[in-house]
Structure formats: structure tokens, C-alpha cells
């Protein structure tokens, strides 16, 4: 399967580090910018502003119109090639980036959105607004993921609900959305992301891995039945 | 430049060539179209617009050919030698413009070096404070104009806000490059802690327009603001703690604020200018993550007042610090003093076995190392405590609910440091008079 990730978080582009991409140059070809591939088989492609910054600590202090312009270029001028799935990672909110991405993807089909929340009400309170955003812009909600859902102490296996519990599932129920599942807080996952290692390769037996696998399988099924 | 033919009402409009009949147009249900045109502006002259033929995808070769057929043959060729000598060609960094092929082709036309200007990636904006003055402005043809201030008509609101907030002794911004690190939680609890001294008047302003969490965290969800002759009245948590948030202006918790930058800037201006804050000891401003419209606006609108500084919140892991460094750069760019950095979610003590786990591992040394490298004060580390999330959800102050917890103690120490910073600043100012 060929997957692309488009990171439109222009102020805080995290994906390059999480996939251990370093800071390669972005090349241009006749059809546009060439995305950066994580592997030689080109199964995972990525485009992020992180690759375009000379200094990784440099702040991108742009107002909306300039962000819109770059996002437009990311959508239209990147030579993604043949992809099975294009994932778009967005910053928090319901503003310029989200509108720009949808406007530029208008001529292509947007299958839907996955909404990620943490369990507590302060989080789901904002995600309710994101649900309204999707409804207003005609984006189908593929489902809700409750992240950071419980922490199992590696020393004694006691489960602590660090950020409360159940908010994501309740949100899905009250808004009539599909609940995709819970992903627990896992220091091994955080460590893998920090080091840019593929958690799914390193810890295939963990509960976190099963949670993530089950969510992705549900998503793939719902995409395929369209 | 792509011009959309679709009106917002779904009807398509277009240009019809002379002698041609208007085609039948149906109101579109979905999809849409566009027309690609190229145009240029120099001094007060419009060059073009020239339409790109339908179906032509502009790669480097076709872009250069297009420029040859339109810009060069139809316009540039007719200009005098002295005009050509002084003209600078500016284009954005689209792949077909910035490619080696196009750069070489333009060079052969004499458009190279100082005569070829690429889109400055860090243009501060013609209306910003840094217009014409920052490093990326060097060499920009508009530099002198921007630096002279002619491009920015000063917004009268800035002076009005300066006047309005002259009765606020201390202003503190709470920033982070990263989302979800606990800014709003921190802002709210900082406000609560400062308000525990009932002789002080405290205000908390929430400028997270898309995700206003403050009303819930302080237990004011569902409240509405009132307007009086002296402006908007903030909502009071305690007698001496006032809060303003767009959350109070929304009629339903499901309402989404789907606003672009300019509209967000407008409401921030109103919050600063039109809210009847009264005399305040502290105004705390909670911001959304990032370095964008809200942050630029807050800095701009507060430019006629004195801001004590910013507190930067992070979590220990590099994925967070990476974004927080950008926020620090932003502060440096806009000359915002940094009071210090708070490392939130710093370790979790299991309530059963009391062992500590680093759920968000400080793989590159956490905030401590970052602060040491950047010579910034680390105000403190706050551990993860499930009771914090619960208190916030219930709208109660965690500092009152569990005052003896390690997290509450860490908070109180941080608040004390902030208070000392603010009073020292006042003492310094007085001693220099």
C-alpha cells in the first residue's frame, strides 16, 4: 500500500521527526515537488514545511493568507504519484489551515476525517466544535479516537486514568459518530516517536499496538466499502 | 494565479471570446473550475493578465515558454534599456519558478542575481512592526518603503488599547509552540493562585478563538457576557478574578468558530479595547498553540503597553521542545521578554506503587537542557496528576482541591517566581527614574 502524509501544521511540523526523516532537501521534478520517502520502496511519502526550513528552530510566523498559499502548493504542486491513501495531519483548531486544505482538496474526493481527542471534557469540549466544522464543511466523520486513554504502570500494572476516561466514547455516542477505539498512554510509544522508530515494528505485541491496528483496520474497512 | 469562476452561490461565470456564444451554464452541484492567469505589477502598471491555455500544466519548461510568449515578447521587449536595468523580477517559490531550469533560463535573459527576487520566506508582512527592518527585508525592493512606515497605517486601536490598559500593572502571556501541553490549565491556575490574595485584581483573557477552554476550566461554562455603557463586562469567577473568552459569546457548546485570520484578529482587538477590565494588578493572556495570527495580533495590539513577559509551557519530550524552540524564537523576533519555561507533565507517580514513570520521556534532556542551552530560566517542573484533569473538567481550582499534592506545590513555587519577577521589574523601573 502506498501512503502519503501531508503535514499542514505549518507552525509546529512534528511528523518529520516522528518518522526519523532528518532534514533532507526537497527536490523538484517536472511535475512539482518530490515528497520525501521513508523507505526505498516508496511506501510512505511525506511533505512538511519542516523540510523547507533552513533552520529547524526558525519560527514560521505567518498570518493566514500566507499559510493558505503554501498549503495550496502542498496540495497541488507535490508530485505524490499513485497513492492508496493520503493522510493530512492538521494543527488544532478550525481556521485557515483547515479551510485551506479543504478548499484545495475540493476537486478531489475527501473520504472523511478522523477526530482525535483525549478523554477529558476540556478536550472533548473542543472536539465537539471540530465535529461542527466537519458538518458545516461537508466532511464525513470517519470516527473518533480516544488517545492517551489510561496509563498502565509498568511496575505494578495498575491502570491510572491520567486524563480521565471515556470522554471520547461518550462524545461519539452523543454526536452519533463512530467510535474507533481507545489508545492508551504508553511510554514506549512516546519513546519510539521521540527517536523516530517505527513503534509497530518494535512492539508488535503491546496492547497499544493492538489498539492502533484495530483502529486502522476499521478505517480501511470503512474506506473500502465506499 | 488561479482565478476561480465559481461564485459562492454555485453559479459559474466566465469570459466569452468575441463572437462566441455563451455556453449553457448549469448551477454546479459540486466540483468547480479555475482559470490560470499570470499577471504582474510594477510601480503603477499592470502587466497582463495573460491566460494560460487550458490543459497546460506549468512545469519549468512550459512556465518559461509561457513567460517568453507573454511577458517577454508582449511587454518587456518594449521597455527601454534603463528600465530593464532597474527592473527587479519577483516570483514566488513555486517549483516551476524556482527550479534550476527556470533560474538558468531567466539568467540567460539577463534576469539574475540582484535582478531576480524570490519570495522572501520570512517576510514579516508589510504592516508588521518589523516591516523593512528585519533580516529577510535586506534586498527587498520594498524595504525602504516598509521601513519608512508608509505601508502601515497605524491602527488607531493600538493607541486606544494602550490607553485602556494603562491601569493594568502586569501583563503576562502564556505561550507554547505545541498543543495539548497544558497552557490553559496553567493560565487558569496561575490566575487562581494570584487571586488568592484578595487585595489583588486579576483578569484572565482567553484568545484561543477556535478552542476556548478557559470557561470550562474555571467553571464558567454557559455564562454569557453583558454589554454596558463602558463596554463588555467580563465574567467573574471570584470577586477579584475576571475572565473573558469567546466561549462566552457562543450560544452552544457545539458552535464552531470557523474564522480566518483577519476575523480572529478583530475579536482580539475588541477583547483588549472594549472589555471593561477596570484597574488590574495582573492580566493573564492564554493563547492557542503556534506562532500565527493570534500571537502576532496580541503582540501588535499590546505594543503601546508594557508586557512583563511570556511564560512558555512545554512537556518534556523533544517533539514538544522542537515546537517550543520556535515559540522562543518568535518571542525573540517580536522582542517579547521571556519570564521562563514551565515543564508540564513531568513524570507520573503511580498512586499504587509510587514508582515514577516518564510517560513523556525527556529524550533530549527535557526543558532543563533546552533552558540551559538557550539561557532561559526554568521556572519549574509540574508532574502529571490525574486529579488535575478531573478538577479542570469540573471547573474547580486544583490548587484548592489538592493543595498538598506535589503538582500543587510545584505550581505554587512557579507562581511565586513569577510574582517576584513582576515586582522586581517594577522596582527596576522605579530605580531608573
XYZ file of C-alpha atoms in Angstrom, chain B:
433
model
C -2.521 32.964 -10.123
C -5.595 30.795 -10.310
C -8.920 32.543 -10.720
C -11.987 30.670 -9.716
C -15.027 31.034 -11.915
C -17.367 29.813 -9.266
C -19.347 32.309 -7.338
C -20.140 31.483 -3.741
C -23.709 30.826 -4.784
C -22.619 27.951 -7.015
C -23.237 29.737 -10.303
C -20.341 29.725 -12.725
C -19.215 32.852 -14.514
C -16.621 33.254 -17.186
C -15.255 35.249 -20.051
C -16.603 34.789 -23.512
C -14.440 35.417 -26.505
C -15.642 37.949 -29.046
C -18.152 36.500 -31.434
C -18.696 33.373 -29.367
C -21.989 32.330 -27.850
C -22.421 31.999 -24.157
C -22.450 28.297 -23.368
C -25.275 26.868 -21.313
C -24.311 27.047 -17.672
C -25.897 24.898 -15.079
C -25.660 25.689 -11.437
C -22.958 23.397 -10.223
C -23.713 20.915 -7.529
C -20.161 20.159 -6.705
C -16.729 20.324 -8.178
C -15.678 23.574 -9.766
C -13.263 25.084 -12.172
C -10.484 27.510 -12.432
C -8.691 29.625 -14.955
C -4.962 30.057 -14.663
C -3.679 33.549 -15.370
C -0.354 35.268 -14.939
C -0.151 38.945 -14.102
C 2.482 41.275 -12.802
C 2.545 44.626 -11.093
C 5.357 47.142 -11.352
C 5.105 50.652 -9.938
C 1.592 51.591 -11.017
C 1.487 49.425 -14.107
C -0.384 46.165 -14.513
C 1.347 43.633 -16.741
C -1.134 41.258 -18.361
C -3.128 39.374 -17.208
C -2.167 36.623 -19.581
C -4.214 33.468 -19.600
C -2.585 30.061 -19.520
C -4.143 27.771 -22.111
C -6.498 25.201 -20.685
C -4.881 21.886 -20.042
C -1.391 23.298 -19.861
C 0.314 22.221 -16.661
C 3.004 24.698 -15.742
C 6.215 22.829 -15.280
C 9.547 24.604 -15.636
C 9.691 24.364 -19.418
C 6.139 25.427 -20.078
C 6.442 28.225 -17.493
C 9.480 29.649 -19.254
C 7.874 29.246 -22.659
C 4.789 30.989 -21.329
C 6.865 33.876 -19.987
C 8.614 34.101 -23.350
C 5.323 34.287 -25.266
C 3.618 36.745 -22.979
C 5.766 38.699 -20.525
C 8.914 38.995 -22.635
C 7.504 39.247 -26.158
C 4.480 41.374 -25.377
C 5.806 43.686 -22.678
C 9.436 43.514 -21.598
C 10.787 43.819 -25.123
C 9.177 47.231 -25.480
C 10.827 48.684 -22.415
C 13.850 50.978 -22.502
C 17.319 49.825 -21.572
C 17.360 51.948 -18.449
C 14.011 50.495 -17.355
C 15.283 46.975 -17.898
C 18.420 47.825 -15.937
C 16.400 48.887 -12.894
C 13.641 46.327 -13.041
C 13.649 43.507 -10.482
C 11.654 40.372 -11.304
C 9.948 38.825 -8.316
C 8.187 35.458 -8.247
C 7.098 33.097 -5.513
C 8.821 29.820 -4.733
C 6.518 27.552 -6.763
C 8.543 24.573 -8.018
C 8.314 25.631 -11.676
C 9.588 29.113 -10.820
C 12.406 28.203 -8.512
C 13.801 25.229 -10.423
C 17.349 25.132 -11.739
C 15.961 25.106 -15.281
C 13.892 28.262 -14.839
C 16.615 30.058 -12.898
C 19.132 29.330 -15.659
C 16.652 30.314 -18.380
C 15.896 33.644 -16.696
C 19.606 34.219 -16.201
C 20.136 33.898 -19.937
C 17.543 36.656 -20.327
C 19.566 38.849 -18.015
C 17.245 38.259 -15.048
C 19.649 37.057 -12.395
C 21.415 37.940 -9.160
C 20.022 41.158 -7.758
C 17.528 41.406 -10.619
C 15.808 38.172 -9.638
C 13.981 38.231 -6.323
C 12.473 35.127 -4.826
C 9.588 35.330 -2.398
C 11.143 36.164 0.931
C 10.193 33.206 3.154
C 10.208 35.197 6.306
C 8.729 38.438 5.091
C 7.352 39.894 8.275
C 4.456 41.433 6.369
C 4.208 44.993 5.149
C 2.069 46.045 8.069
C 4.093 44.397 10.794
C 6.323 46.172 13.261
C 9.344 44.583 11.648
C 8.415 45.643 8.127
C 11.535 46.786 6.346
C 13.652 46.236 9.421
C 14.192 42.522 9.747
C 16.984 40.484 8.152
C 14.815 38.967 5.381
C 13.963 42.532 4.283
C 17.527 43.131 3.088
C 17.484 43.427 -0.655
C 13.718 43.514 -0.905
C 12.690 46.284 -3.325
C 10.075 47.454 -0.839
C 12.460 47.675 2.062
C 12.758 51.456 2.205
C 9.031 51.879 1.815
C 8.225 49.425 4.604
C 10.880 50.810 6.930
C 9.542 54.323 6.481
C 6.266 53.175 7.939
C 4.348 54.292 4.890
C 2.971 50.802 4.327
C 1.414 50.538 7.668
C -1.208 52.975 8.607
C -1.087 52.710 12.381
C -4.217 51.066 13.680
C -5.801 53.625 15.984
C -6.903 50.739 18.182
C -3.305 50.233 19.304
C -3.199 53.625 20.983
C -6.708 53.130 22.371
C -5.693 49.794 23.860
C -2.554 51.388 25.272
C -4.760 53.925 26.993
C -7.327 51.358 28.157
C -4.738 49.018 29.662
C -2.705 51.731 31.340
C -4.497 50.724 34.550
C -3.165 47.177 34.305
C 0.009 46.814 36.341
C 1.280 43.493 34.966
C 0.569 41.680 31.720
C 1.686 38.100 31.174
C 1.291 35.966 28.048
C 1.135 32.179 28.291
C 2.513 30.607 25.124
C 3.562 27.300 23.676
C 4.578 26.126 20.270
C 2.817 22.846 20.885
C -0.808 21.982 21.513
C -2.001 19.934 24.439
C 0.859 20.793 26.806
C -1.346 22.426 29.445
C -1.300 26.146 28.616
C -4.924 26.792 29.510
C -4.645 24.677 32.646
C -1.590 26.657 33.659
C -3.113 30.047 32.825
C -6.240 29.313 34.811
C -4.349 28.082 37.837
C -1.899 30.973 37.676
C -4.917 33.268 37.757
C -6.420 31.375 40.702
C -3.144 31.468 42.615
C -2.677 35.202 42.064
C -6.307 35.842 43.037
C -5.852 34.016 46.346
C -4.515 37.367 47.534
C -7.887 39.084 47.766
C -6.293 42.524 47.715
C -5.250 41.936 44.099
C -7.437 42.267 40.996
C -6.736 39.573 38.406
C -8.052 39.039 34.884
C -7.710 36.097 32.521
C -8.144 36.687 28.797
C -8.565 33.648 26.563
C -7.571 34.398 22.958
C -7.827 30.808 21.763
C -10.630 31.607 19.362
C -11.100 28.131 17.907
C -10.706 26.133 21.101
C -11.706 28.292 24.061
C -11.120 26.029 27.053
C -10.908 28.611 29.806
C -14.655 28.867 30.573
C -14.846 25.164 31.398
C -11.597 25.078 33.377
C -12.712 27.935 35.621
C -16.249 26.601 35.979
C -17.971 29.303 33.945
C -19.245 27.242 31.045
C -22.557 28.531 29.755
C -22.069 32.045 31.071
C -22.684 34.951 28.754
C -21.117 38.401 28.670
C -23.079 41.560 29.177
C -22.633 44.862 27.482
C -22.815 48.109 29.354
C -22.061 51.743 28.618
C -18.411 51.205 29.449
C -18.024 48.168 27.208
C -18.232 44.417 27.612
C -18.311 43.172 31.158
C -16.080 40.205 31.836
C -17.443 37.241 33.767
C -16.272 36.877 37.357
C -15.062 33.610 38.879
C -14.332 35.279 42.193
C -14.830 38.875 43.231
C -11.293 39.633 42.167
C -10.920 37.263 39.211
C -12.458 38.289 35.875
C -12.457 36.185 32.715
C -13.121 36.903 29.053
C -13.306 34.285 26.329
C -15.050 33.845 23.027
C -16.633 30.868 24.752
C -18.961 33.326 26.482
C -20.134 34.680 23.146
C -21.161 31.309 21.729
C -24.682 30.137 22.323
C -23.948 26.428 22.228
C -21.009 24.240 23.258
C -21.136 22.755 19.754
C -20.700 26.090 17.989
C -17.553 26.139 15.904
C -15.674 29.350 15.258
C -14.587 28.816 11.676
C -12.821 32.096 11.169
C -9.818 33.048 9.136
C -7.047 35.204 10.494
C -8.466 38.693 9.928
C -11.692 37.945 11.769
C -9.821 36.384 14.676
C -7.659 39.490 14.853
C -10.783 41.630 15.009
C -12.200 39.893 18.057
C -8.844 40.001 19.832
C -8.763 43.748 19.247
C -12.231 44.017 20.735
C -11.297 41.925 23.738
C -8.446 44.267 24.504
C -10.160 47.528 23.666
C -13.792 47.033 24.516
C -13.777 44.930 27.660
C -14.272 46.906 30.811
C -11.389 45.401 32.774
C -11.095 48.179 35.320
C -7.973 48.510 37.426
C -5.993 45.308 37.383
C -2.885 44.022 39.104
C -2.443 41.183 36.597
C -3.813 40.456 33.139
C -3.001 36.924 32.008
C -3.463 36.108 28.333
C -3.939 32.461 27.375
C -3.084 31.781 23.721
C -3.627 28.903 21.286
C -0.595 26.857 20.194
C 1.518 28.197 17.341
C 3.029 31.407 16.041
C 0.326 32.854 13.875
C -2.427 35.436 13.661
C -3.485 35.369 17.303
C 0.082 35.713 18.530
C 1.022 38.445 16.093
C -2.158 40.331 16.888
C -1.740 40.145 20.626
C 1.809 41.432 20.358
C 0.774 44.130 17.921
C -2.200 45.347 19.906
C -0.244 45.356 23.142
C 2.649 47.233 21.555
C 1.620 50.547 23.107
C 1.567 48.999 26.578
C 4.220 47.278 28.629
C 4.074 43.494 28.718
C 6.051 41.935 31.570
C 6.786 38.880 29.510
C 5.777 35.451 28.342
C 5.694 32.131 30.105
C 6.367 29.212 27.815
C 4.809 25.854 28.589
C 6.217 22.595 27.322
C 6.183 18.893 28.033
C 9.496 17.042 28.387
C 9.727 15.296 25.050
C 11.673 16.540 22.033
C 8.590 16.530 19.809
C 7.280 19.278 22.113
C 10.564 21.105 22.624
C 11.037 21.262 18.868
C 7.965 23.443 18.560
C 8.666 25.339 21.757
C 12.037 26.485 20.430
C 10.147 28.080 17.565
C 7.922 29.854 20.035
C 11.017 31.135 21.816
C 12.348 32.426 18.511
C 9.027 34.131 17.911
C 9.339 35.905 21.254
C 12.847 36.984 20.380
C 11.697 38.215 16.975
C 8.955 40.373 18.428
C 11.148 41.399 21.394
C 8.877 39.779 23.966
C 10.763 39.117 27.203
C 10.523 35.519 28.390
C 9.825 35.169 32.086
C 10.693 31.490 31.894
C 9.722 27.986 30.851
C 7.469 25.528 32.693
C 7.877 21.813 32.057
C 4.451 20.266 32.443
C 3.530 16.563 32.602
C 6.992 15.944 34.005
C 6.830 12.395 35.273
C 3.985 10.379 36.752
C 3.964 8.821 40.173
C 1.827 5.692 40.272
C -0.688 6.096 43.107
C -0.385 2.385 43.927
C 3.314 1.527 43.878
C 4.673 5.098 43.998
C 7.177 4.425 41.229
C 7.792 7.275 38.788
C 7.292 6.724 35.061
C 8.315 9.168 32.358
C 5.252 8.959 30.173
C 6.603 11.787 28.005
C 10.294 10.998 28.092
C 12.811 13.848 28.116
C 14.886 12.065 25.498
C 16.932 15.164 24.679
C 17.232 16.439 28.244
C 13.773 17.969 28.572
C 13.131 21.599 29.295
C 16.087 21.700 31.643
C 18.622 21.164 28.889
C 16.758 23.427 26.465
C 16.746 26.235 29.038
C 20.428 25.727 29.767
C 21.220 25.850 26.040
C 19.109 28.946 25.436
C 19.993 30.614 28.751
C 16.378 30.877 29.868
C 15.059 30.329 33.385
C 13.317 27.022 34.040
C 10.506 28.107 36.323
C 9.660 24.586 37.440
C 8.520 21.085 36.582
C 4.941 20.011 37.231
C 4.277 16.278 37.459
C 1.280 14.540 35.879
C -1.584 14.140 38.300
C -4.960 12.675 37.268
C -6.625 14.985 39.751
C -5.622 17.993 37.631
C -7.651 16.750 34.658
C -10.578 15.998 36.943
C -10.528 19.441 38.550
C -10.347 21.135 35.161
C -13.261 19.097 33.860
C -15.287 20.049 36.895
C -14.295 23.694 36.710
C -12.579 23.796 40.073
C -9.155 25.008 41.085
C -6.818 22.096 41.501
C -4.760 24.225 43.888
C -7.729 24.386 46.308
C -8.835 20.778 45.768
C -5.498 19.101 46.473
C -3.169 21.771 47.872
C -0.684 19.284 49.344
C -0.066 17.351 46.147
C 3.396 17.566 44.543
C 1.811 19.172 41.478
C 0.101 21.895 43.525
C 3.317 22.584 45.398
C 5.232 22.848 42.138
C 2.634 25.277 40.797
C 2.798 27.480 43.859
C 6.583 27.713 43.653
C 6.324 28.710 39.987
C 3.702 31.337 40.747
C 5.920 32.827 43.438
C 8.805 33.093 40.971
C 6.533 34.877 38.510
C 5.325 37.297 41.155
C 8.917 38.065 42.156
C 9.842 38.668 38.529
C 6.992 41.125 38.093
C 7.732 43.049 41.295
C 11.457 43.188 40.509
C 10.623 44.705 37.160
C 8.622 47.421 38.879
C 11.462 48.057 41.333
C 13.972 48.280 38.480
C 11.813 50.738 36.610
C 11.354 52.897 39.669
C 15.056 52.923 40.406
C 15.885 54.113 36.917
C 13.526 57.088 37.074
